[in-house]
Tab-separated table of N, CA, C and O in Angstrom:
chain	number	residue	atom	x	y	z
A	1	VAL	N	0.850	-1.192	0.000
A	1	VAL	CA	0.000	0.000	0.000
A	1	VAL	C	0.881	1.235	0.000
A	1	VAL	O	1.742	1.376	0.842
A	2	GLN	N	0.670	2.093	-0.962
A	2	GLN	CA	1.454	3.320	-1.017
A	2	GLN	C	0.667	4.488	-0.474
A	2	GLN	O	-0.514	4.665	-0.789
A	3	LEU	N	1.345	5.261	0.346
A	3	LEU	CA	0.762	6.480	0.886
A	3	LEU	C	1.653	7.636	0.482
A	3	LEU	O	2.870	7.583	0.677
A	4	GLN	N	1.069	8.672	-0.042
A	4	GLN	CA	1.804	9.846	-0.469
A	4	GLN	C	1.409	11.015	0.418
A	4	GLN	O	0.306	11.528	0.304
A	5	ALA	N	2.341	11.399	1.295
A	5	ALA	CA	2.082	12.510	2.202
A	5	ALA	C	2.744	13.774	1.673
A	5	ALA	O	3.836	13.726	1.105
A	6	SER	N	2.082	14.898	1.894
A	6	SER	CA	2.629	16.180	1.454
A	6	SER	C	2.009	17.292	2.274
A	6	SER	O	1.066	17.071	3.042
A	7	GLY	N	2.544	18.503	2.099
A	7	GLY	CA	1.935	19.668	2.725
A	7	GLY	C	2.694	20.266	3.885
A	7	GLY	O	2.271	21.281	4.439
A	8	GLY	N	3.795	19.661	4.271
A	8	GLY	CA	4.561	20.223	5.376
A	8	GLY	C	5.240	21.522	4.981
A	8	GLY	O	5.214	21.937	3.825
A	9	GLY	N	5.859	22.168	5.957
A	9	GLY	CA	6.547	23.414	5.688
A	9	GLY	C	6.881	24.159	6.955
A	9	GLY	O	6.792	23.605	8.062
A	10	LEU	N	7.277	25.397	6.781
A	10	LEU	CA	7.655	26.270	7.891
A	10	LEU	C	6.537	27.284	8.118
A	10	LEU	O	6.078	27.940	7.173
A	11	VAL	N	6.122	27.416	9.352
A	11	VAL	CA	5.050	28.347	9.688
A	11	VAL	C	5.328	28.958	11.044
A	11	VAL	O	6.003	28.343	11.893
A	12	GLN	N	4.834	30.152	11.263
A	12	GLN	CA	5.000	30.800	12.564
A	12	GLN	C	3.984	30.257	13.563
A	12	GLN	O	2.909	29.786	13.192
A	13	ALA	N	4.326	30.351	14.814
A	13	ALA	CA	3.403	29.933	15.865
A	13	ALA	C	2.077	30.665	15.704
A	13	ALA	O	2.043	31.863	15.407
A	14	GLY	N	1.002	29.910	15.878
A	14	GLY	CA	-0.325	30.467	15.690
A	14	GLY	C	-0.866	30.295	14.285
A	14	GLY	O	-2.053	30.532	14.035
A	15	GLY	N	-0.001	29.879	13.377
A	15	GLY	CA	-0.415	29.691	11.987
A	15	GLY	C	-1.053	28.340	11.739
A	15	GLY	O	-1.285	27.553	12.664
A	16	SER	N	-1.321	28.078	10.460
A	16	SER	CA	-2.019	26.853	10.069
A	16	SER	C	-1.309	26.173	8.899
A	16	SER	O	-0.652	26.828	8.092
A	17	LEU	N	-1.469	24.874	8.831
A	17	LEU	CA	-1.000	24.077	7.706
A	17	LEU	C	-2.002	22.964	7.468
A	17	LEU	O	-2.724	22.560	8.386
A	18	ARG	N	-2.005	22.454	6.235
A	18	ARG	CA	-2.817	21.289	5.929
A	18	ARG	C	-1.937	20.220	5.289
A	18	ARG	O	-1.322	20.453	4.250
A	19	LEU	N	-1.887	19.076	5.914
A	19	LEU	CA	-1.166	17.932	5.368
A	19	LEU	C	-2.134	17.070	4.569
A	19	LEU	O	-3.299	16.944	4.935
A	20	SER	N	-1.608	16.479	3.517
A	20	SER	CA	-2.412	15.599	2.668
A	20	SER	C	-1.807	14.209	2.628
A	20	SER	O	-0.585	14.059	2.703
A	21	CYS	N	-2.662	13.225	2.491
A	21	CYS	CA	-2.216	11.846	2.351
A	21	CYS	C	-3.097	11.160	1.321
A	21	CYS	O	-4.273	10.911	1.588
A	22	ALA	N	-2.510	10.856	0.179
A	22	ALA	CA	-3.251	10.170	-0.878
A	22	ALA	C	-3.022	8.665	-0.751
A	22	ALA	O	-1.903	8.222	-0.506
A	23	ALA	N	-4.086	7.899	-0.928
A	23	ALA	CA	-4.008	6.450	-0.767
A	23	ALA	C	-4.741	5.758	-1.912
A	23	ALA	O	-5.456	6.394	-2.682
A	24	SER	N	-4.526	4.470	-1.996
A	24	SER	CA	-5.287	3.694	-2.960
A	24	SER	C	-6.744	3.644	-2.526
A	24	SER	O	-7.057	3.866	-1.349
A	25	ARG	N	-7.611	3.341	-3.467
A	25	ARG	CA	-9.025	3.304	-3.138
A	25	ARG	C	-9.313	2.235	-2.080
A	25	ARG	O	-10.092	2.485	-1.148
A	26	ARG	N	-8.677	1.090	-2.199
A	26	ARG	CA	-8.913	0.007	-1.237
A	26	ARG	C	-8.520	0.437	0.168
A	26	ARG	O	-9.219	0.161	1.141
A	27	THR	N	-7.406	1.121	0.272
A	27	THR	CA	-6.968	1.586	1.589
A	27	THR	C	-7.902	2.654	2.119
A	27	THR	O	-8.242	2.679	3.304
A	28	PHE	N	-8.321	3.543	1.243
A	28	PHE	CA	-9.104	4.693	1.667
A	28	PHE	C	-10.474	4.286	2.182
A	28	PHE	O	-10.999	4.913	3.107
A	29	ILE	N	-11.056	3.235	1.608
A	29	ILE	CA	-12.434	2.905	1.979
A	29	ILE	C	-12.502	1.840	3.064
A	29	ILE	O	-13.594	1.460	3.484
A	30	ASN	N	-11.360	1.354	3.518
A	30	ASN	CA	-11.367	0.342	4.558
A	30	ASN	C	-10.501	0.747	5.738
A	30	ASN	O	-9.605	1.580	5.606
A	31	GLY	N	-10.744	0.131	6.840
A	31	GLY	CA	-9.824	0.227	7.955
A	31	GLY	C	-9.705	1.594	8.585
A	31	GLY	O	-10.688	2.280	8.827
A	32	VAL	N	-8.469	1.958	8.853
A	32	VAL	CA	-8.172	3.176	9.605
A	32	VAL	C	-7.027	3.914	8.920
A	32	VAL	O	-6.060	3.297	8.474
A	33	MET	N	-7.143	5.219	8.842
A	33	MET	CA	-6.049	6.070	8.370
A	33	MET	C	-5.794	7.150	9.397
A	33	MET	O	-6.730	7.623	10.047
A	34	GLY	N	-4.535	7.541	9.520
A	34	GLY	CA	-4.234	8.547	10.515
A	34	GLY	C	-2.852	9.137	10.370
A	34	GLY	O	-2.210	9.002	9.320
A	35	TRP	N	-2.392	9.758	11.446
A	35	TRP	CA	-1.108	10.450	11.459
A	35	TRP	C	-0.355	10.187	12.760
A	35	TRP	O	-0.947	10.181	13.840
A	36	PHE	N	0.945	9.993	12.611
A	36	PHE	CA	1.872	9.976	13.737
A	36	PHE	C	2.916	11.047	13.468
A	36	PHE	O	3.054	11.546	12.358
A	37	ARG	N	3.676	11.387	14.474
A	37	ARG	CA	4.759	12.349	14.291
A	37	ARG	C	5.936	11.972	15.159
A	37	ARG	O	5.787	11.271	16.170
A	38	GLN	N	7.100	12.462	14.747
A	38	GLN	CA	8.311	12.237	15.526
A	38	GLN	C	9.163	13.490	15.498
A	38	GLN	O	9.587	13.946	14.432
A	39	ALA	N	9.398	14.028	16.681
A	39	ALA	CA	10.246	15.202	16.834
A	39	ALA	C	11.685	14.744	17.082
A	39	ALA	O	11.917	13.631	17.564
A	40	PRO	N	12.663	15.596	16.788
A	40	PRO	CA	14.063	15.222	17.004
A	40	PRO	C	14.320	14.815	18.448
A	40	PRO	O	13.927	15.525	19.382
A	41	GLY	N	14.934	13.677	18.630
A	41	GLY	CA	15.264	13.210	19.964
A	41	GLY	C	14.115	12.655	20.768
A	41	GLY	O	14.282	12.331	21.953
A	42	LYS	N	12.959	12.553	20.141
A	42	LYS	CA	11.792	12.059	20.861
A	42	LYS	C	11.236	10.812	20.184
A	42	LYS	O	11.512	10.547	19.028
A	43	GLU	N	10.429	10.096	20.923
A	43	GLU	CA	9.790	8.918	20.359
A	43	GLU	C	8.624	9.331	19.458
A	43	GLU	O	8.031	10.398	19.610
A	44	ARG	N	8.324	8.447	18.569
A	44	ARG	CA	7.174	8.639	17.701
A	44	ARG	C	5.906	8.677	18.543
A	44	ARG	O	5.771	7.915	19.507
A	45	GLU	N	4.980	9.552	18.178
A	45	GLU	CA	3.749	9.641	18.942
A	45	GLU	C	2.536	9.739	18.018
A	45	GLU	O	2.605	10.257	16.899
A	46	PHE	N	1.450	9.251	18.515
A	46	PHE	CA	0.172	9.298	17.814
A	46	PHE	C	-0.331	10.737	17.764
A	46	PHE	O	-0.198	11.490	18.738
A	47	VAL	N	-0.926	11.106	16.620
A	47	VAL	CA	-1.526	12.429	16.479
A	47	VAL	C	-3.047	12.314	16.336
A	47	VAL	O	-3.799	12.869	17.123
A	48	ALA	N	-3.481	11.610	15.303
A	48	ALA	CA	-4.918	11.502	15.044
A	48	ALA	C	-5.177	10.365	14.072
A	48	ALA	O	-4.301	10.010	13.273
A	49	ALA	N	-6.361	9.794	14.141
A	49	ALA	CA	-6.746	8.743	13.197
A	49	ALA	C	-8.253	8.635	13.139
A	49	ALA	O	-8.952	8.954	14.107
A	50	ARG	N	-8.729	8.152	11.983
A	50	ARG	CA	-10.170	8.017	11.757
A	50	ARG	C	-10.474	6.607	11.256
A	50	ARG	O	-9.847	6.107	10.328
A	51	ARG	N	-11.447	6.001	11.879
A	51	ARG	CA	-11.887	4.661	11.493
A	51	ARG	C	-12.985	4.780	10.446
A	51	ARG	O	-13.990	5.467	10.664
A	52	ARG	N	-12.786	4.136	9.320
A	52	ARG	CA	-13.702	4.281	8.195
A	52	ARG	C	-15.095	3.743	8.494
A	52	ARG	O	-16.094	4.337	8.081
A	53	SER	N	-15.186	2.651	9.217
A	53	SER	CA	-16.456	1.960	9.386
A	53	SER	C	-17.525	2.824	10.045
A	53	SER	O	-18.705	2.774	9.677
A	54	ASP	N	-17.128	3.628	11.017
A	54	ASP	CA	-18.128	4.416	11.750
A	54	ASP	C	-17.724	5.871	11.919
A	54	ASP	O	-18.410	6.631	12.602
A	55	GLY	N	-16.586	6.239	11.316
A	55	GLY	CA	-16.147	7.624	11.425
A	55	GLY	C	-15.536	7.993	12.762
A	55	GLY	O	-15.218	9.163	13.001
A	56	ASN	N	-15.365	6.995	13.618
A	56	ASN	CA	-14.761	7.282	14.927
A	56	ASN	C	-13.379	7.897	14.721
A	56	ASN	O	-12.521	7.328	14.051
A	57	THR	N	-13.173	9.065	15.300
A	57	THR	CA	-11.910	9.785	15.141
A	57	THR	C	-11.291	10.034	16.505
A	57	THR	O	-11.968	10.502	17.418
A	58	GLN	N	-10.021	9.697	16.613
A	58	GLN	CA	-9.280	9.875	17.858
A	58	GLN	C	-8.181	10.925	17.659
A	58	GLN	O	-7.549	10.980	16.609
A	59	TYR	N	-7.973	11.736	18.668
A	59	TYR	CA	-6.909	12.741	18.652
A	59	TYR	C	-6.087	12.609	19.933
A	59	TYR	O	-6.624	12.267	20.996
A	60	SER	N	-4.810	12.931	19.826
A	60	SER	CA	-4.016	12.995	21.040
A	60	SER	C	-4.452	14.218	21.830
A	60	SER	O	-4.966	15.190	21.269
A	61	SER	N	-4.222	14.174	23.115
A	61	SER	CA	-4.646	15.296	23.960
A	61	SER	C	-3.902	16.575	23.595
A	61	SER	O	-4.419	17.675	23.779
A	62	SER	N	-2.694	16.437	23.054
A	62	SER	CA	-1.886	17.621	22.746
A	62	SER	C	-2.378	18.378	21.513
A	62	SER	O	-2.031	19.546	21.335
A	63	VAL	N	-3.183	17.721	20.670
A	63	VAL	CA	-3.648	18.396	19.449
A	63	VAL	C	-5.162	18.558	19.407
A	63	VAL	O	-5.685	19.260	18.534
A	64	LYS	N	-5.856	17.918	20.315
A	64	LYS	CA	-7.320	17.974	20.300
A	64	LYS	C	-7.796	19.415	20.394
A	64	LYS	O	-7.310	20.185	21.204
A	65	GLY	N	-8.722	19.749	19.520
A	65	GLY	CA	-9.237	21.113	19.476
A	65	GLY	C	-8.476	22.015	18.529
A	65	GLY	O	-8.965	23.100	18.170
A	66	ARG	N	-7.298	21.583	18.089
A	66	ARG	CA	-6.502	22.390	17.154
A	66	ARG	C	-6.349	21.693	15.792
A	66	ARG	O	-6.253	22.369	14.763
A	67	PHE	N	-6.301	20.381	15.811
A	67	PHE	CA	-6.125	19.599	14.577
A	67	PHE	C	-7.438	18.891	14.243
A	67	PHE	O	-8.221	18.536	15.139
A	68	ALA	N	-7.631	18.636	12.956
A	68	ALA	CA	-8.825	17.900	12.540
A	68	ALA	C	-8.520	17.072	11.293
A	68	ALA	O	-7.795	17.525	10.397
A	69	ILE	N	-9.070	15.877	11.254
A	69	ILE	CA	-8.949	15.020	10.068
A	69	ILE	C	-10.153	15.267	9.176
A	69	ILE	O	-11.300	15.250	9.638
A	70	THR	N	-9.874	15.503	7.919
A	70	THR	CA	-10.939	15.610	6.928
A	70	THR	C	-10.599	14.707	5.752
A	70	THR	O	-9.471	14.214	5.647
A	71	ARG	N	-11.582	14.459	4.895
A	71	ARG	CA	-11.398	13.543	3.778
A	71	ARG	C	-12.026	14.088	2.518
A	71	ARG	O	-13.036	14.775	2.571
A	72	ASP	N	-11.396	13.748	1.388
A	72	ASP	CA	-11.987	14.010	0.079
A	72	ASP	C	-12.175	12.644	-0.575
A	72	ASP	O	-11.219	12.056	-1.079
A	73	ASN	N	-13.391	12.153	-0.553
A	73	ASN	CA	-13.643	10.803	-1.040
A	73	ASN	C	-13.375	10.663	-2.541
A	73	ASN	O	-12.948	9.612	-3.008
A	74	ALA	N	-13.602	11.713	-3.284
A	74	ALA	CA	-13.387	11.656	-4.732
A	74	ALA	C	-11.908	11.524	-5.074
A	74	ALA	O	-11.551	10.968	-6.114
A	75	LYS	N	-11.050	12.023	-4.189
A	75	LYS	CA	-9.606	11.995	-4.445
A	75	LYS	C	-8.885	10.931	-3.636
A	75	LYS	O	-7.657	10.836	-3.703
A	76	ASN	N	-9.616	10.153	-2.861
A	76	ASN	CA	-8.990	9.147	-1.977
A	76	ASN	C	-7.893	9.777	-1.130
A	76	ASN	O	-6.795	9.225	-0.978
A	77	THR	N	-8.185	10.927	-0.605
A	77	THR	CA	-7.178	11.690	0.131
A	77	THR	C	-7.701	12.082	1.508
A	77	THR	O	-8.850	12.503	1.648
A	78	MET	N	-6.833	11.918	2.471
A	78	MET	CA	-7.113	12.322	3.841
A	78	MET	C	-6.263	13.551	4.146
A	78	MET	O	-5.128	13.669	3.666
A	79	TYR	N	-6.803	14.446	4.936
A	79	TYR	CA	-6.089	15.663	5.301
A	79	TYR	C	-5.969	15.781	6.820
A	79	TYR	O	-6.824	15.298	7.564
A	80	LEU	N	-4.917	16.446	7.245
A	80	LEU	CA	-4.781	16.832	8.646
A	80	LEU	C	-4.738	18.354	8.658
A	80	LEU	O	-3.741	18.962	8.246
A	81	GLU	N	-5.833	18.951	9.103
A	81	GLU	CA	-5.925	20.396	9.204
A	81	GLU	C	-5.334	20.801	10.552
A	81	GLU	O	-5.839	20.388	11.601
A	82	MET	N	-4.269	21.574	10.518
A	82	MET	CA	-3.558	21.942	11.748
A	82	MET	C	-3.677	23.450	11.961
A	82	MET	O	-3.215	24.236	11.121
A	83	ASN	N	-4.286	23.832	13.057
A	83	ASN	CA	-4.498	25.239	13.375
A	83	ASN	C	-3.825	25.602	14.695
A	83	ASN	O	-3.532	24.717	15.519
A	84	ASN	N	-3.618	26.881	14.893
A	84	ASN	CA	-2.989	27.365	16.126
A	84	ASN	C	-1.734	26.545	16.439
A	84	ASN	O	-1.558	26.052	17.558
A	85	LEU	N	-0.872	26.428	15.462
A	85	LEU	CA	0.331	25.611	15.620
A	85	LEU	C	1.271	26.188	16.660
A	85	LEU	O	1.374	27.423	16.827
A	86	LYS	N	1.943	25.286	17.360
A	86	LYS	CA	2.871	25.660	18.409
A	86	LYS	C	4.259	25.118	18.076
A	86	LYS	O	4.378	24.127	17.344
A	87	PRO	N	5.311	25.711	18.617
A	87	PRO	CA	6.665	25.197	18.355
A	87	PRO	C	6.803	23.710	18.705
A	87	PRO	O	7.536	22.983	18.028
A	88	GLU	N	6.082	23.263	19.707
A	88	GLU	CA	6.168	21.848	20.091
A	88	GLU	C	5.491	20.912	19.091
A	88	GLU	O	5.578	19.690	19.238
A	89	ASP	N	4.824	21.466	18.086
A	89	ASP	CA	4.267	20.638	17.017
A	89	ASP	C	5.310	20.320	15.950
A	89	ASP	O	5.037	19.536	15.033
A	90	THR	N	6.477	20.923	16.054
A	90	THR	CA	7.540	20.671	15.097
A	90	THR	C	7.943	19.198	15.116
A	90	THR	O	8.271	18.654	16.165
A	91	ALA	N	7.864	18.568	13.949
A	91	ALA	CA	8.142	17.138	13.852
A	91	ALA	C	8.034	16.705	12.395
A	91	ALA	O	7.556	17.469	11.543
A	92	VAL	N	8.470	15.481	12.148
A	92	VAL	CA	8.156	14.833	10.876
A	92	VAL	C	6.820	14.117	11.067
A	92	VAL	O	6.668	13.341	12.018
A	93	TYR	N	5.897	14.368	10.190
A	93	TYR	CA	4.558	13.787	10.285
A	93	TYR	C	4.425	12.652	9.277
A	93	TYR	O	4.757	12.815	8.102
A	94	TYR	N	3.917	11.534	9.765
A	94	TYR	CA	3.766	10.346	8.935
A	94	TYR	C	2.287	9.990	8.786
A	94	TYR	O	1.572	9.880	9.791
A	95	CYS	N	1.901	9.777	7.555
A	95	CYS	CA	0.574	9.255	7.274
A	95	CYS	C	0.619	7.737	7.438
A	95	CYS	O	1.582	7.101	7.005
A	96	VAL	N	-0.397	7.151	8.057
A	96	VAL	CA	-0.421	5.709	8.288
A	96	VAL	C	-1.767	5.142	7.882
A	96	VAL	O	-2.769	5.863	7.858
A	97	ALA	N	-1.766	3.849	7.606
A	97	ALA	CA	-3.021	3.212	7.224
A	97	ALA	C	-2.985	1.726	7.515
A	97	ALA	O	-1.931	1.092	7.484
A	98	THR	N	-4.131	1.205	7.794
A	98	THR	CA	-4.340	-0.230	7.848
A	98	THR	C	-5.694	-0.520	7.229
A	98	THR	O	-6.627	0.267	7.379
A	99	THR	N	-5.778	-1.633	6.519
A	99	THR	CA	-7.061	-2.022	5.940
A	99	THR	C	-7.887	-2.839	6.931
A	99	THR	O	-9.013	-3.213	6.646
A	100	ARG	N	-7.329	-3.122	8.082
A	100	ARG	CA	-8.048	-3.863	9.109
A	100	ARG	C	-8.891	-2.931	9.958
A	100	ARG	O	-8.543	-1.779	10.150
A	101	GLY	N	-9.969	-3.449	10.455
A	101	GLY	CA	-10.735	-2.670	11.415
A	101	GLY	C	-10.060	-2.764	12.761
A	101	GLY	O	-9.631	-3.839	13.167
A	102	LEU	N	-9.883	-1.655	13.430
A	102	LEU	CA	-9.232	-1.644	14.739
A	102	LEU	C	-10.238	-1.276	15.819
A	102	LEU	O	-11.122	-0.434	15.603
A	103	ILE	N	-10.069	-1.896	16.967
A	103	ILE	CA	-10.868	-1.439	18.092
A	103	ILE	C	-10.308	-0.103	18.554
A	103	ILE	O	-9.144	0.225	18.303
A	104	VAL	N	-11.123	0.651	19.235
A	104	VAL	CA	-10.740	2.019	19.601
A	104	VAL	C	-9.429	2.052	20.376
A	104	VAL	O	-8.572	2.907	20.150
A	105	SER	N	-9.245	1.111	21.270
A	105	SER	CA	-8.033	1.118	22.099
A	105	SER	C	-6.770	0.837	21.302
A	105	SER	O	-5.663	1.084	21.791
A	106	SER	N	-6.896	0.338	20.079
A	106	SER	CA	-5.731	0.035	19.249
A	106	SER	C	-5.398	1.139	18.258
A	106	SER	O	-4.322	1.113	17.656
A	107	ILE	N	-6.283	2.077	18.089
A	107	ILE	CA	-6.099	3.098	17.065
A	107	ILE	C	-4.848	3.931	17.301
A	107	ILE	O	-4.211	4.386	16.365
A	108	LYS	N	-4.450	4.096	18.542
A	108	LYS	CA	-3.301	4.951	18.849
A	108	LYS	C	-1.970	4.202	18.874
A	108	LYS	O	-0.941	4.768	19.230
A	109	ILE	N	-1.976	2.947	18.482
A	109	ILE	CA	-0.773	2.117	18.545
A	109	ILE	C	-0.128	2.031	17.175
A	109	ILE	O	-0.724	1.534	16.229
A	110	GLY	N	1.091	2.478	17.051
A	110	GLY	CA	1.759	2.537	15.757
A	110	GLY	C	1.938	1.191	15.083
A	110	GLY	O	1.826	1.085	13.856
A	111	SER	N	2.203	0.175	15.840
A	111	SER	CA	2.439	-1.150	15.261
A	111	SER	C	1.193	-1.768	14.637
A	111	SER	O	1.280	-2.772	13.940
A	112	GLU	N	0.038	-1.177	14.863
A	112	GLU	CA	-1.201	-1.679	14.264
A	112	GLU	C	-1.333	-1.275	12.793
A	112	GLU	O	-2.181	-1.782	12.090
A	113	TYR	N	-0.479	-0.370	12.331
A	113	TYR	CA	-0.583	0.133	10.964
A	113	TYR	C	0.515	-0.486	10.107
A	113	TYR	O	1.707	-0.339	10.413
A	114	GLU	N	0.124	-1.147	9.023
A	114	GLU	CA	1.118	-1.795	8.175
A	114	GLU	C	1.668	-0.880	7.096
A	114	GLU	O	2.684	-1.204	6.475
A	115	SER	N	1.043	0.237	6.880
A	115	SER	CA	1.500	1.148	5.830
A	115	SER	C	1.856	2.506	6.414
A	115	SER	O	1.066	3.090	7.172
A	116	TRP	N	3.037	2.981	6.018
A	116	TRP	CA	3.526	4.281	6.484
A	116	TRP	C	3.991	5.084	5.279
A	116	TRP	O	4.722	4.565	4.435
A	117	GLY	N	3.597	6.347	5.228
A	117	GLY	CA	4.091	7.238	4.198
A	117	GLY	C	5.520	7.672	4.481
A	117	GLY	O	6.103	7.316	5.509
A	118	GLN	N	6.065	8.474	3.592
A	118	GLN	CA	7.480	8.830	3.671
A	118	GLN	C	7.765	9.916	4.695
A	118	GLN	O	8.919	10.156	5.007
A	119	GLY	N	6.769	10.577	5.219
A	119	GLY	CA	6.983	11.632	6.204
A	119	GLY	C	7.098	12.998	5.560
A	119	GLY	O	7.674	13.149	4.476
A	120	THR	N	6.568	13.987	6.222
A	120	THR	CA	6.670	15.369	5.763
A	120	THR	C	6.998	16.249	6.957
A	120	THR	O	6.413	16.105	8.025
A	121	GLN	N	7.952	17.144	6.771
A	121	GLN	CA	8.456	17.971	7.873
A	121	GLN	C	7.539	19.163	8.129
A	121	GLN	O	7.184	19.890	7.201
A	122	VAL	N	7.216	19.338	9.379
A	122	VAL	CA	6.491	20.532	9.834
A	122	VAL	C	7.368	21.246	10.845
A	122	VAL	O	7.800	20.646	11.833
A	123	THR	N	7.642	22.513	10.593
A	123	THR	CA	8.465	23.311	11.495
A	123	THR	C	7.691	24.554	11.894
A	123	THR	O	7.232	25.310	11.027
A	124	VAL	N	7.543	24.742	13.188
A	124	VAL	CA	6.802	25.890	13.716
A	124	VAL	C	7.785	26.774	14.470
A	124	VAL	O	8.385	26.343	15.456
A	125	SER	N	7.939	27.995	14.013
A	125	SER	CA	8.868	28.919	14.658
A	125	SER	C	8.143	29.765	15.697
A	125	SER	O	6.967	30.082	15.552
A	126	SER	N	8.877	30.131	16.733
A	126	SER	CA	8.270	30.912	17.815
A	126	SER	C	8.365	32.398	17.548
A	126	SER	O	9.039	32.838	16.643
């Protein structure tokens, strides 16, 4: 499964960015798609993910209320709308996907996703 992530860049604190993740139709209409990130010197962490079957969407506490997952079904593309960005959001962001249905408690676990995009850098300056 190929995932094409894009949209990263440099933005000032308080600004906004939108990340995109294009997937195959089979991936897009099944399972779960989401985002993880990894900052320099830190472990990879869950950001957000959406379960296709019922639309259940999970966010990490650090981004809830500022980030949102949206989808364009015609383009098989998922987006991460990032608002009110903070310097601590600086990281490489990875689009992830699994065609399996996940229970809610598994959605935030990186090893549950068999497909990872190449990563896109987001840098937030203070």
